[in-house]
Every structure is written in C-alpha cells, then in structure tokens.
Coordinates of C-alpha atoms and ligand atoms in Angstrom, one line a residue:
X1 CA 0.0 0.0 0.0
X2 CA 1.4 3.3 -1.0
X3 CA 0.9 6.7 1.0
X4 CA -1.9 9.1 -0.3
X5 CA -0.2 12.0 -2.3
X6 CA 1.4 15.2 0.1
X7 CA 3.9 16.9 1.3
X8 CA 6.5 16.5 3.9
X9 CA 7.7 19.9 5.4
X10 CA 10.7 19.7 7.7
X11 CA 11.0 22.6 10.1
X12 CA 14.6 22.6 10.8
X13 CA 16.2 21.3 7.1
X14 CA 19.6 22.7 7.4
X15 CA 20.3 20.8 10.7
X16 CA 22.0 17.2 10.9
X17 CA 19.0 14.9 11.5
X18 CA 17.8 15.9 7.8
X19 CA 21.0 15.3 6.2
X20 CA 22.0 12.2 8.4
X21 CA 18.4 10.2 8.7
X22 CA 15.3 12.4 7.3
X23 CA 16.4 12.4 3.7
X24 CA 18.7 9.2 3.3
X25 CA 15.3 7.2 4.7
X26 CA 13.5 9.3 2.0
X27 CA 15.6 8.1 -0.9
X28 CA 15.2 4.5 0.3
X29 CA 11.6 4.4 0.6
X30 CA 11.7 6.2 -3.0
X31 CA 14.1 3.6 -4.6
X32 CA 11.6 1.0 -3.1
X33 CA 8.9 2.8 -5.0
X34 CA 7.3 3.7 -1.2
X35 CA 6.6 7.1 -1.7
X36 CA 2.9 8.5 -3.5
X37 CA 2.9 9.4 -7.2
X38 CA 2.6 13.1 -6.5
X39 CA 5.2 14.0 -3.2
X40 CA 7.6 16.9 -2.5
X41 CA 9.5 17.8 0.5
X42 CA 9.5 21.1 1.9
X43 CA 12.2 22.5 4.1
X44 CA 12.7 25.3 5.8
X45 CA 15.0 26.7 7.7
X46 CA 16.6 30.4 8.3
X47 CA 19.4 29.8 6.4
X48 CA 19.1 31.1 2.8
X49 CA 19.5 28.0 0.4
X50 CA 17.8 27.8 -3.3
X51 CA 16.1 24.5 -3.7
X52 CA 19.1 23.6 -6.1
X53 CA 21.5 24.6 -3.1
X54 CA 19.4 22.3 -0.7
X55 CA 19.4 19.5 -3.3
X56 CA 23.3 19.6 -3.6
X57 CA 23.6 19.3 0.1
X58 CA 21.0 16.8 0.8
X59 CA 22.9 14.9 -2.0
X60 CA 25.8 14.9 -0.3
X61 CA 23.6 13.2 2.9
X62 CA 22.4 10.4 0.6
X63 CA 25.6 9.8 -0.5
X64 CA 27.1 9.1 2.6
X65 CA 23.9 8.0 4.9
X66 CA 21.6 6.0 2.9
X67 CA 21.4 2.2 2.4
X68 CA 21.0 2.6 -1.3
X69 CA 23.9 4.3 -1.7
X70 CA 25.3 2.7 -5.2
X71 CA 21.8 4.5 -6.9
X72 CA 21.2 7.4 -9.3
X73 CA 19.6 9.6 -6.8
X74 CA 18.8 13.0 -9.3
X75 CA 15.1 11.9 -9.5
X76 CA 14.3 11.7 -6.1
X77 CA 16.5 14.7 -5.5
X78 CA 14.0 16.4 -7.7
X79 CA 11.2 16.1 -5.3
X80 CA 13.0 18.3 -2.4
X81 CA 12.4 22.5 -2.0
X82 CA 13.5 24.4 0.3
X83 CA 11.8 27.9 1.6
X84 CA 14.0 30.3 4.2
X85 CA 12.3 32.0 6.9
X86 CA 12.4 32.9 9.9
X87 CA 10.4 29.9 12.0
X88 CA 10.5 32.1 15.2
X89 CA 8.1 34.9 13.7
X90 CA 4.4 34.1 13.9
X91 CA 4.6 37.0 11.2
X92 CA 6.8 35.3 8.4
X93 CA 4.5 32.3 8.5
X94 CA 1.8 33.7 5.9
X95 CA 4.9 33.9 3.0
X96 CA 5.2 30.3 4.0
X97 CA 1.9 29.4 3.9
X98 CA 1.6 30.8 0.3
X99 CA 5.0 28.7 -1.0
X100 CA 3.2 25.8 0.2
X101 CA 0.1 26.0 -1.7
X102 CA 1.6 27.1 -4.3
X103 CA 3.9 23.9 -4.3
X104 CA 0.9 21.8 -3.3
X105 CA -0.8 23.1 -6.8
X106 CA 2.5 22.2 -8.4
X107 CA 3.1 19.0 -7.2
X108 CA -0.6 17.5 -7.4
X109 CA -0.7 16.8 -3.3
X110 CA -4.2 17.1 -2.8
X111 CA -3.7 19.6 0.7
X112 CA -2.0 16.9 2.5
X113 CA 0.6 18.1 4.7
X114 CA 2.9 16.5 7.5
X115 CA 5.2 18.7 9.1
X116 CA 8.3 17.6 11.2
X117 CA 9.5 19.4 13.8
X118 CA 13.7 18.8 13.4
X119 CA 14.3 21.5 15.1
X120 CA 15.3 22.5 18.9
X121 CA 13.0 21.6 21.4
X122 CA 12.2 25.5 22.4
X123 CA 10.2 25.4 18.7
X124 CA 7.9 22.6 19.9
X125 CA 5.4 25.0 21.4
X126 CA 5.9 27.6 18.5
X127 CA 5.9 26.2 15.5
X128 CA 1.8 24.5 16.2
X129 CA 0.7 27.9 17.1
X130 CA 2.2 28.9 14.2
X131 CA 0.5 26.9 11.8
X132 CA -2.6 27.2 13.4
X133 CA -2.5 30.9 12.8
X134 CA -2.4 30.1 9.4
X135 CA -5.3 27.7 9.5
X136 CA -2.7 24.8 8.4
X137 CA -3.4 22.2 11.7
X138 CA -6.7 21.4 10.0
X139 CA -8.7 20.9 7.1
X140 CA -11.6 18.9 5.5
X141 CA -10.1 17.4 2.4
X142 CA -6.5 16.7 3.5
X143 CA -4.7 15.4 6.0
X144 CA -2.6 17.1 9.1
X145 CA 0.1 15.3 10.7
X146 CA 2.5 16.6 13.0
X147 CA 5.9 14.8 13.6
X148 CA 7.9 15.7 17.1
X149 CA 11.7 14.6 17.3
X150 CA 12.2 14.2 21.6
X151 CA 13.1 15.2 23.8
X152 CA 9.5 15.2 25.1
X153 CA 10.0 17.9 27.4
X154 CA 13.2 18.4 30.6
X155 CA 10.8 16.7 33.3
X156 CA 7.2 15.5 33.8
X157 CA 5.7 19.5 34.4
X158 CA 7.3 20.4 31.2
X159 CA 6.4 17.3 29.1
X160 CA 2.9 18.1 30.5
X161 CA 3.7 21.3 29.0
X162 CA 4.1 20.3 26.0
X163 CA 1.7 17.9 25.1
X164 CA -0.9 20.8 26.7
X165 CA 0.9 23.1 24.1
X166 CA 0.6 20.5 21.0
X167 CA -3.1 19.6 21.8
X168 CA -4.0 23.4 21.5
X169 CA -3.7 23.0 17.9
X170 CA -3.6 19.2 16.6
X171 CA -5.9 16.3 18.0
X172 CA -3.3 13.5 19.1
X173 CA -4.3 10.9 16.7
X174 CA -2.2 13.6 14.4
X175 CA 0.9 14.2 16.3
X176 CA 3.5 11.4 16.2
X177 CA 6.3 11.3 18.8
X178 CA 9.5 9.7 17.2
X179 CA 11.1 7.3 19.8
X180 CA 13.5 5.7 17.1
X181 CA 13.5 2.5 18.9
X182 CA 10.7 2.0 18.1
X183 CA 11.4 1.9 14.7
X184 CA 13.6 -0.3 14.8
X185 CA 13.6 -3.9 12.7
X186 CA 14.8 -5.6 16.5
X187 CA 12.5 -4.0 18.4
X188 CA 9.5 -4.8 16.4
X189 CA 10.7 -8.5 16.2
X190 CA 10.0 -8.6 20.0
X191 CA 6.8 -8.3 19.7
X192 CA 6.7 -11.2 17.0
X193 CA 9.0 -13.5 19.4
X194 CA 6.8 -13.0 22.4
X195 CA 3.4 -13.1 20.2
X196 CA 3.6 -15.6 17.3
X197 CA 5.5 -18.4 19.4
X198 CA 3.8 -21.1 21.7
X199 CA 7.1 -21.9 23.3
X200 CA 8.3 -18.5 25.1
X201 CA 4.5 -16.9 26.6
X202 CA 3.8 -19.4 29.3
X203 CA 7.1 -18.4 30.7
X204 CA 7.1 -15.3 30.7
X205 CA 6.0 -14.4 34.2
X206 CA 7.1 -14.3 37.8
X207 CA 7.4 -17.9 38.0
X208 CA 9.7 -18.4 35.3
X209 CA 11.6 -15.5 34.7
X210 CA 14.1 -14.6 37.5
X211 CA 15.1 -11.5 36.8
X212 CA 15.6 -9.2 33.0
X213 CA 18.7 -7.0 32.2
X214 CA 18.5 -4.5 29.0
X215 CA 22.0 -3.0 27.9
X216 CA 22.3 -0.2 25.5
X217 CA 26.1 1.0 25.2
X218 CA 28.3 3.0 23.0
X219 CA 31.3 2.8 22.5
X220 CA 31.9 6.8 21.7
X221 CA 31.7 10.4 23.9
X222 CA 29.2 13.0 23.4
X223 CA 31.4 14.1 20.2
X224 CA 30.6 17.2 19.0
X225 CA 27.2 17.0 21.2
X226 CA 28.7 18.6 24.3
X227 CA 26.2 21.6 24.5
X228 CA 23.2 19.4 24.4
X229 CA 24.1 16.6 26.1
X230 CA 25.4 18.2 29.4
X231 CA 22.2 19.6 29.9
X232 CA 20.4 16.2 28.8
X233 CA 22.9 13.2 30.6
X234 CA 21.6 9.8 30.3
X235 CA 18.9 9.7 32.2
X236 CA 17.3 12.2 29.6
X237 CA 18.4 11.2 26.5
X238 CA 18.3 7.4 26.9
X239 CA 16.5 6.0 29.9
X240 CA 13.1 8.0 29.9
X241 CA 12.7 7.4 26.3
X242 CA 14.4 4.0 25.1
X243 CA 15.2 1.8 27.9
X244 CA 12.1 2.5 29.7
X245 CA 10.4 1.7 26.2
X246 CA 12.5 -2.1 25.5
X247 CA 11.4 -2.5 28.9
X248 CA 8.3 -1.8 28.3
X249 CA 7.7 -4.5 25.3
X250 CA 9.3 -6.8 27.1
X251 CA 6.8 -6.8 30.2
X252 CA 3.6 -5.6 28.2
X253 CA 0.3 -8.2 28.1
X254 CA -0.3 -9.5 24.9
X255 CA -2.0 -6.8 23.0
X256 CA -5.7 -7.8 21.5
X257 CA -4.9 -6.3 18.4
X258 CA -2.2 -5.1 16.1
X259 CA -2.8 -1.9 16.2
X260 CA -2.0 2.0 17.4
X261 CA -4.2 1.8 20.4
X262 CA -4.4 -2.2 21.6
X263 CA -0.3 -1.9 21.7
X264 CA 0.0 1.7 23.2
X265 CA -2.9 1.1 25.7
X266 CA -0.2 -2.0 26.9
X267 CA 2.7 -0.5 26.5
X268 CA 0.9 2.3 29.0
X269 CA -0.3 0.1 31.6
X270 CA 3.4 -1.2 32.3
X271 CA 4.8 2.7 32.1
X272 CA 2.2 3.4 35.1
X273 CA 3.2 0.3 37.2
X274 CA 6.4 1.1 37.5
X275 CA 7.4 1.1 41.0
X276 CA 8.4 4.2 42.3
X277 CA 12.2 4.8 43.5
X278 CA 11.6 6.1 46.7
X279 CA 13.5 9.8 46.9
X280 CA 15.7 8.9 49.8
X281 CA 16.8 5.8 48.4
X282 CA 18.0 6.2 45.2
X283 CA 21.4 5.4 45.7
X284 CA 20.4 2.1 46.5
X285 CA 18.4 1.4 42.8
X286 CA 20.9 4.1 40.6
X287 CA 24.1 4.2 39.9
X288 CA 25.2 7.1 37.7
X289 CA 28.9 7.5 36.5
X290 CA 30.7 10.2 34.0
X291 CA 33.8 9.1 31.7
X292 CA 37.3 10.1 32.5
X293 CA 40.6 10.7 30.8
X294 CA 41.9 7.0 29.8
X295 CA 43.8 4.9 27.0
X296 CA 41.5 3.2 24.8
X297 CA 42.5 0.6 22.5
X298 CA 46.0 2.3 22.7
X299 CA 44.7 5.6 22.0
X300 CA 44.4 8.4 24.6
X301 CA 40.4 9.4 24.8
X302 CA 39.1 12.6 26.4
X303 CA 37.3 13.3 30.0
X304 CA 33.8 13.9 30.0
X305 CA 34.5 17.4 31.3
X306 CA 37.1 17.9 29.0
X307 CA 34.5 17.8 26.1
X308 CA 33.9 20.5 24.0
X309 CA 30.4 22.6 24.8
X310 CA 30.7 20.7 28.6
X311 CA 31.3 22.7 31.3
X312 CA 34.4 21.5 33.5
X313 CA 33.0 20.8 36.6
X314 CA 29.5 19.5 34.8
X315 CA 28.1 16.3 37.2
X316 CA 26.0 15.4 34.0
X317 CA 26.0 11.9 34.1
X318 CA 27.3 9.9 31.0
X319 CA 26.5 6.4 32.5
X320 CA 23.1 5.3 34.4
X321 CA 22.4 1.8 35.9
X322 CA 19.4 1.0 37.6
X323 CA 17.1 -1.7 39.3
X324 CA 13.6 -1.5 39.6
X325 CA 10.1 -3.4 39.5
X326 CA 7.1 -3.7 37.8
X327 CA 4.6 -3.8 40.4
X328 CA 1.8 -5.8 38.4
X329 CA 0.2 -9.3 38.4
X330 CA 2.8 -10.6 36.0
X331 CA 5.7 -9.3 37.4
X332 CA 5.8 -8.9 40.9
X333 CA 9.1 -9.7 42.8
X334 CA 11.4 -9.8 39.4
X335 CA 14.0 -7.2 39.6
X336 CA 14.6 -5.3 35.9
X337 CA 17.8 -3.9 35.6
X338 CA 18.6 -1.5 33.2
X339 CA 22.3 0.4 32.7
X340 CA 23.6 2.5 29.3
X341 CA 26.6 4.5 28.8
X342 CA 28.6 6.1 26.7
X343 CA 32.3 5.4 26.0
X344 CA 31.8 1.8 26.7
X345 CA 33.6 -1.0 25.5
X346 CA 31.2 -2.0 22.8
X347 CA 28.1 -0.6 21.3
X348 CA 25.6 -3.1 21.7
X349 CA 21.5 -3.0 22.6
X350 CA 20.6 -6.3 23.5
X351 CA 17.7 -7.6 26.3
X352 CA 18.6 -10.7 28.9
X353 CA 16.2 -12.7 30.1
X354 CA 17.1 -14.6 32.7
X355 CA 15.4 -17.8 33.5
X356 CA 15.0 -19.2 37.4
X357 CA 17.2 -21.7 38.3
X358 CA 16.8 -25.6 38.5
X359 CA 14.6 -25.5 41.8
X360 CA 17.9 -28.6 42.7
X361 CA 21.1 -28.9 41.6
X362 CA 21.3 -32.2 40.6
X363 CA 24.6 -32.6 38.9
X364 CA 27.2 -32.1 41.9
X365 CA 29.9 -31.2 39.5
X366 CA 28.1 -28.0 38.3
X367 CA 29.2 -26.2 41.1
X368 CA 28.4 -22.8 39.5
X369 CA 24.6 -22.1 40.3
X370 CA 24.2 -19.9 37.2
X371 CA 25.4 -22.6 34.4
X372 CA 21.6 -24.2 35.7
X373 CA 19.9 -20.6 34.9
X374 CA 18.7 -20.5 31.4
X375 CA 19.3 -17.3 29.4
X376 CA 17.9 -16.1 26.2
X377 CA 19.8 -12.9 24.9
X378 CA 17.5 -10.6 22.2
X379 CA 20.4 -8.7 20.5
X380 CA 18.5 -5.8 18.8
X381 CA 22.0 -4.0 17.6
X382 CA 24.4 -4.8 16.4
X383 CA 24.4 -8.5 14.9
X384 CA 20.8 -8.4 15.5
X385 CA 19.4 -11.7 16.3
X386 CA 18.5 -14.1 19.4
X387 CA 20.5 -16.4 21.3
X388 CA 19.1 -19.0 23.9
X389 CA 21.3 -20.2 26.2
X390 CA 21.7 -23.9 28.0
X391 CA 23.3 -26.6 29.7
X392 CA 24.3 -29.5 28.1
X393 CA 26.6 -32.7 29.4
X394 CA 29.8 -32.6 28.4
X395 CA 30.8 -35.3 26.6
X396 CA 32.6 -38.1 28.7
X397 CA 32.7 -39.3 32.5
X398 CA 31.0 -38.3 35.4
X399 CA 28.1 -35.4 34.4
X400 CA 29.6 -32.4 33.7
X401 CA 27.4 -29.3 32.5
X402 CA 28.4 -26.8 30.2
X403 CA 26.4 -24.0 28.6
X404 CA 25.7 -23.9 25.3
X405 CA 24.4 -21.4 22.4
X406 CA 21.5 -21.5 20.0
X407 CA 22.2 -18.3 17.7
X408 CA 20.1 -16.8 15.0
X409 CA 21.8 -14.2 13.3
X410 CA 19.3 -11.6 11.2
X411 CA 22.4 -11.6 8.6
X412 CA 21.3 -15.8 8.0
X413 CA 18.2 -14.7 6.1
X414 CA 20.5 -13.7 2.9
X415 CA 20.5 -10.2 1.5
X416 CA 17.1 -9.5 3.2
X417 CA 17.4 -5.9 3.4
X418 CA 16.5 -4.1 7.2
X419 CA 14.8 -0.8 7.0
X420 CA 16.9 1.6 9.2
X421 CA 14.3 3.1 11.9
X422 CA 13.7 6.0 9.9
X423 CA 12.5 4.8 6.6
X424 CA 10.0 2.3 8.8
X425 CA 9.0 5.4 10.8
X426 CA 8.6 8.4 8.3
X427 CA 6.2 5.5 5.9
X428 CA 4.6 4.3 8.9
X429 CA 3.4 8.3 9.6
X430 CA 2.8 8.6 5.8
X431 CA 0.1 5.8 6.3
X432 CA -1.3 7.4 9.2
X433 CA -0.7 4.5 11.2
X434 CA 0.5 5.9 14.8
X435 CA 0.8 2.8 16.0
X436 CA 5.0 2.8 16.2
X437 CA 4.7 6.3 18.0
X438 CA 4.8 7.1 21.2
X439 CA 1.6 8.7 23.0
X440 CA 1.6 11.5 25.2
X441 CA 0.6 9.7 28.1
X442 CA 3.2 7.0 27.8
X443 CA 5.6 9.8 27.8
X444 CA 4.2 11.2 30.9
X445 CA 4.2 7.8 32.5
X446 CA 7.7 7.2 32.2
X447 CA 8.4 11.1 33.5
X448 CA 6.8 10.4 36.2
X449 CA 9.0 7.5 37.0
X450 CA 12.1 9.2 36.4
X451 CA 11.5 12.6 37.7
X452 CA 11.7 12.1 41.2
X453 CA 15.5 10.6 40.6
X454 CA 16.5 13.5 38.8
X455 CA 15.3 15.7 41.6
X456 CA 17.0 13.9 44.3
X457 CA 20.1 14.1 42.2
X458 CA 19.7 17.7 41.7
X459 CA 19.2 18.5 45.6
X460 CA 21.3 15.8 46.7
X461 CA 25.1 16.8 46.5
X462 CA 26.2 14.0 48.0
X463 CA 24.9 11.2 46.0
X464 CA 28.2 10.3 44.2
X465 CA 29.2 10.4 40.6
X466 CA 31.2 7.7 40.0
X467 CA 33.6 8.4 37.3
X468 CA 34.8 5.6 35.5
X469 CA 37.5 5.5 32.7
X470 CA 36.7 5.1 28.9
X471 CA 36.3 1.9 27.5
X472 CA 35.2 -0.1 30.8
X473 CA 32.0 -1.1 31.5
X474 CA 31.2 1.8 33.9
X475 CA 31.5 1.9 37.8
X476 CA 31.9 -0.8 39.5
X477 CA 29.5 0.1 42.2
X478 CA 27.3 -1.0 39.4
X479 CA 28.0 -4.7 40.0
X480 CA 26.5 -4.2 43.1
X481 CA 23.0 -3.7 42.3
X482 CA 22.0 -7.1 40.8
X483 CA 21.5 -9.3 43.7
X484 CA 23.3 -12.5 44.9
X485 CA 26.5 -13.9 43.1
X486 CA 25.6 -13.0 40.0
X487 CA 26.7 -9.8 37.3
X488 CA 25.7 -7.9 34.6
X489 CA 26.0 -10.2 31.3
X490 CA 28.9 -8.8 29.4
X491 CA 27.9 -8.1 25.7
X492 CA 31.7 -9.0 24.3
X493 CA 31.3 -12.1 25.8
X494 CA 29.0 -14.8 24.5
Ligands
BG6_501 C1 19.7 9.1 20.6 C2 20.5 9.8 21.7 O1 18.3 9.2 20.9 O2 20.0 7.7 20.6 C3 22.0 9.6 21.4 O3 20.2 11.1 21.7 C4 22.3 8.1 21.2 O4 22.8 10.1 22.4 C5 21.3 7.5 20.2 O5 23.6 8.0 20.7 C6 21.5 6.0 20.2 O6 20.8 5.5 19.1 P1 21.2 4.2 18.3 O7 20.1 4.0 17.3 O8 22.6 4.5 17.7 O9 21.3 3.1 19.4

C-alpha cells in the first residue's frame, strides 16, 4: 500500500538529522517505489539556500547515509524544495503558507501536509501555534500530521507542558512522537517473538523469569554534542525514552490487536506500574557515573568534562544503571535492571532474560549455580538476532554441564534488506498508522517515574558520581546492584 499524495515539510532542514536520517530514509523508501505518485518535500529553515542549493547538500547526505547508496539519486532529489524563513516569527509564516500552496498546486498533493518538527525543542510550542494561525493544523479534504523529534520535554511538568501546548492546535491521533527504537527492525521483532510463538508466553512471568537485564552501550563520547548533552545526561536522553520503552515490550500483556491503540494502551499500563524509586533511596536502585581521561585501544580518549560545549565541573551523568520493579500481576518480585553509557567497551542493545534456576542442583559437578539458569539474549544491535542459552553434558565421565548457544543471526536470512528506523518510521506516519509512535501519556508515564530521581540528584550533592575511565563497562559500584552472586552479562562475551 502506498501513501496518499502530500507533502513533507521539515521545520529545521539545514540541521544534521535531515542530512544524516530524514532524507537518506526518504531516498530508500523512494528507490523501493514507497513514496505516493505526487510527493515533495519542503524545508525550511533560516538559512538562505535555493532548492538547487538544498538539493546539492542533501545529495551529499544520501551519499554518505543512505542504504542505497550505489543509486542514481537525481530523481528523487528532484522532489526536495526548500523555503527560508524565519520559524520564530508568527509573522513570516503567511509567505510560508503561500509557498506551500503554491507547491501543493505544483506538485498535485491534494492539501496533505505533514510537518516535522527537526528542530530545537524550544520550537515545539511555536511552531503548532504557528501553523494554526495560518489555518494549516486542519482541514476537511487533506490530512494534518504533526511529527515531534524528543526530547518530550526536561521533566514531567514540562512534558505536560508540552503535550498541553501541542493539543492546543492538533488532535493527538495527528501528532507522532519519534522514539526511534521504536522503529527499529529488532525492536518490532520482539513483539513477533513474544506473540507468534507457543514456546516462550507461558514463561514469561514471575514464576519463570528470575530477573531481565537490557544494555544499551556505545562505545563513543558526546562528540561534538557537548552543549546538548550536558544539559540532557543519560537519564534524559536514553533511559526516559528508550530503555524505559524495550522495557516496556518486554513486560507488556499480549495486545488484543495489532494496532496503534491495543499496543500503546499495553505498552501504557506497564509505564504506570512502575514502581516508584523512593526519593531517599535512590542510591540504592541508581548508579550514575561520567567518563574520565583514559587509554582506549591504545589511544588516549578525552574526560567527559574535557569535552567541548561541557562545562568543567559538569556532574552530568554519562552512564546510568538502575534496578527497579514492575509492580503488576505478571511481574511482581522480578527485579529489571537497566544500565547504558557512553564510551563503553562496545556498542551493543541487547535484552537478557534470565530464567530461574533448576529448583535442585542435581549434577554435583556443576558447582556454579548460574550454568543451571537459562538465558535467552535478544540482541537488537548490532548483529541483531537471538540467542538462547543452556546446559548440556559434556561429553565423557561423570556429568559435567556446560552452557551452550543457540544463535540466530538476522544476517542468516540472505541479503534481506532491514529498513533503518527511519525509513520504517517516516512511511509508517505517511500511512497514518500511529501505532510505532509514542503517545503522550506513555511519555508522561515514564516522566513520572524518572522525575523524582532527577530531583533527588539535583538537591542531593552527595549522592556520588562515579567516574569511570573510557572503555570499561562503567562503575563498579554498578555490579552491586544485581542481587546474589551474580553480574551484569557482558555483551563482548558470549
Ligand atoms: C539518541 C540519543 O536518541 O539515541 C543519542 O540522543 C544516542 O545520544 C542514540 O547516541 C543511540 O541510538 P542508536 O540507534 O545508535 O542506538
């Protein structure tokens, strides 16, 4: 099925996410004969570019970031416009408003208009006011669609805010929040490995599942995102949005449905039941930590603090690991554990599921209590696949046990091609199907979970963070949190 006729207009066009992932995922879906018959992308931006000047650079992004590289792009490039103005000025918007339906008479798009909002958060509120003014949030023949990059707001009053700002001027079956995992061929699959097999379901409770880990490293510093990120830190820019997400597939009931509000309403319910860390203890369930000056892989690597844009004495953190509990029917007592970092040894997302233990240990020689607990592994990057762990006898005397892999690699199903999140995303919006989006009260949900952590660290001086040097897998105080004798499951490892 291919998307009704209209245009995409980017607010934002001259920044990185449109070269880097807006218009690479474009040119895919357009080599895969995805986009409508009659489509043109608008952007806009202050700085002055013709549309031939916008082509040449966006042809530079396509060159570099899309998965079609070795194609004749000057078609597609065709479709793309750009219009300079000053986004800020209610004022400036009617000159916009005119290019656009002048375009939309050009290009044969019927009034159907989604606009995406790659810009800095600060527009958010803006930019739908904006358009409003101008009478382009609605109309009776065409579509509306509003796409929002996060973050969703600094803490739960503001993400209030904001969604009280967006649903001003569009209902919220037209506003699409990008998570990107979301998007994300992995992430999806989870669903499909919890929902289409007979096998995995009936364990997947309390009284199977001992306790789940989800890991999302990198292996690289803030780079040139200093100025963002020190205001952001981990929590912000990875934990509300991401992890708390994974998590939440992993624990959700089994939708009734395919569809926007069946998932959504389940991913929700596990976003409310989220235990609340209690203020005064959060040293006990988080562990933050921030990279210092070290040697990795022979070369020296910077400080956090000595990153550009960051101020010296920032406590932003750079790593967060945490343990908490879903405090539902399916889940009571098993402890989640979450952690992410950058300048880690590996960049790797992947999802442990960590089976309870024999209820005996029968074979004496397996002294080691975890080679009885079964493990299965959900890699969703990189090497995306699924790996189940168990014991097996070794071969010979006595009864010796030794764990053993079943791997499925994605990369075994031939040249099958994997959409990046993008492509999956921006067609998914085209379609007007919300349902890989996240909705405002899920984003609220998982503020409200978060929020009180970020408070205590803000009035808290004293709860410690841990610096750790580059390329290790964070603090060590980090170890600590899991319970009994056993660790974190390190990705390198198998
Ligand atoms: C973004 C964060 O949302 O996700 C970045 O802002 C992070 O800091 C990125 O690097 C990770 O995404 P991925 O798809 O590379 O795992």
């Amino acid at each position: 099925r291919k998307p009704q006729n209209h245009i995409l207009v980017i607010f934002g066009a001259s920044g990185d996410l449109t070269k880097r992932k807006l218009i690479p995922a474009l040119a895919d879906l357009y080599h895969q004969e995805l986009l409508p018959e009659n489509f043109a992308v608008l952007g806009l931006g202050r700085t002055e570019l013709s549309d031939e000047q916008f082509r040449d650079k966006m042809s530079d992004g396509v060159k570099e970031f899309a998965s079609k590289k070795e194609r004749e792009h000057n078609d597609f490039l065709d479709q793309l416009y750009y219009y300079s103005f000053n986004t800020k000025e209610g004022s400036e918007y009617e000159g916009f408003r005119n290019r656009l339906e002048e375009l939309d008479k050009e290009v044969g798009s019927e009034g159907n208009f989604i606009f995406y909002l790659a810009t800095p958060p600060s527009m958010y509120p803006l930019v739908p006011k904006f358009l409003a003014e101008q009478g382009l949030n609605k109309s009776d023949s065409g579509f509306r669609r509003l796409i929002v990059e996060k973050p969703f707001g600094y803490d739960l009053e503001s993400a209030q805010q904001l969604n009280c700002d967006l649903l001003k001027y569009f209902h919220e079956e037209q506003i699409y929040r990008i998570d990107h995992y979301l998007g994300k061929e992995t992430v999806q699959n989870l669903l499909v490995t919890r929902f289409s097999n007979g096998i995995f379901e009936p364990l997947w409770n309390r009284n199977f599942i001992h306790h789940v880990e989800v890991t999302s490293s990198e292996d690289i510093g803030v780079g040139g995102r200093g100025g963002y990120y020190d205001d952001s830190g981990a929590m912000r820019d990875m934990v509300q949005n991401h992890l708390l997400l994974l998590t939440s597939l992993v624990a959700m009931e089994p939708p009734t449905l395919v569809n926007a509000e069946s998932i959504r309403n389940e991913i929700v319910k596990v976003l409310q039941s989220l235990r609340p860390i209690p203020k005064d203890k959060v040293e006990d369930f988080v562990i933050r930590g921030q990279y210092t000056e070290s040697k990795v892989r022979g070369e020296d690597v910077k400080g956090y603090r000595q990153e550009e844009g960051v101020d010296p004495k920032s406590r932003t953190e750079t790593f967060v690991a945490m343990k908490f509990f879903i405090d539902n029917w399916r889940w009571a007592g098993v402890p989640f554990y979450i952690r992410t970092g950058k300048m880690l040894p590996t960049r790797v997302t992947e999802i442990v599921i960590h089976f309870q233990p024999t209820p005996h240990h029968l074979f004496s020689e397996d002294k080691e209590i975890l080679r009885q607990q079964n493990q299965m592994v959900i890699r969703i990057q990189p090497d995306e696949g699924l790996l189940m762990k168990f014991g097996m006898k070794v071969p010979g005397a006595g009864f010796r046990v030794q764990d053993v892999n079943m791997d499925f690699h994605y990369s075994e199903l031939g040249d099958t091609y994997l959409p990046s999140a993008y492509e999956r995303l921006l067609l998914d919006c085209m379609l007007g199907d919300p349902t890989l989006y996240s909705r405002g009260d899920a984003v609220e949900a998982a503020w409200k979970f978060i929020d009180p952590i970020l408070k205590a660290w803000k009035e808290n001086p004293c709860i410690k963070v841990h610096g750790y040097p580059g390329g290790t897998w964070g603090p060590d105080v980090s170890d600590d949190l899991i319970e009994g004798n056993m660790t974190w499951r390190y990705p390198c490892k198998n």
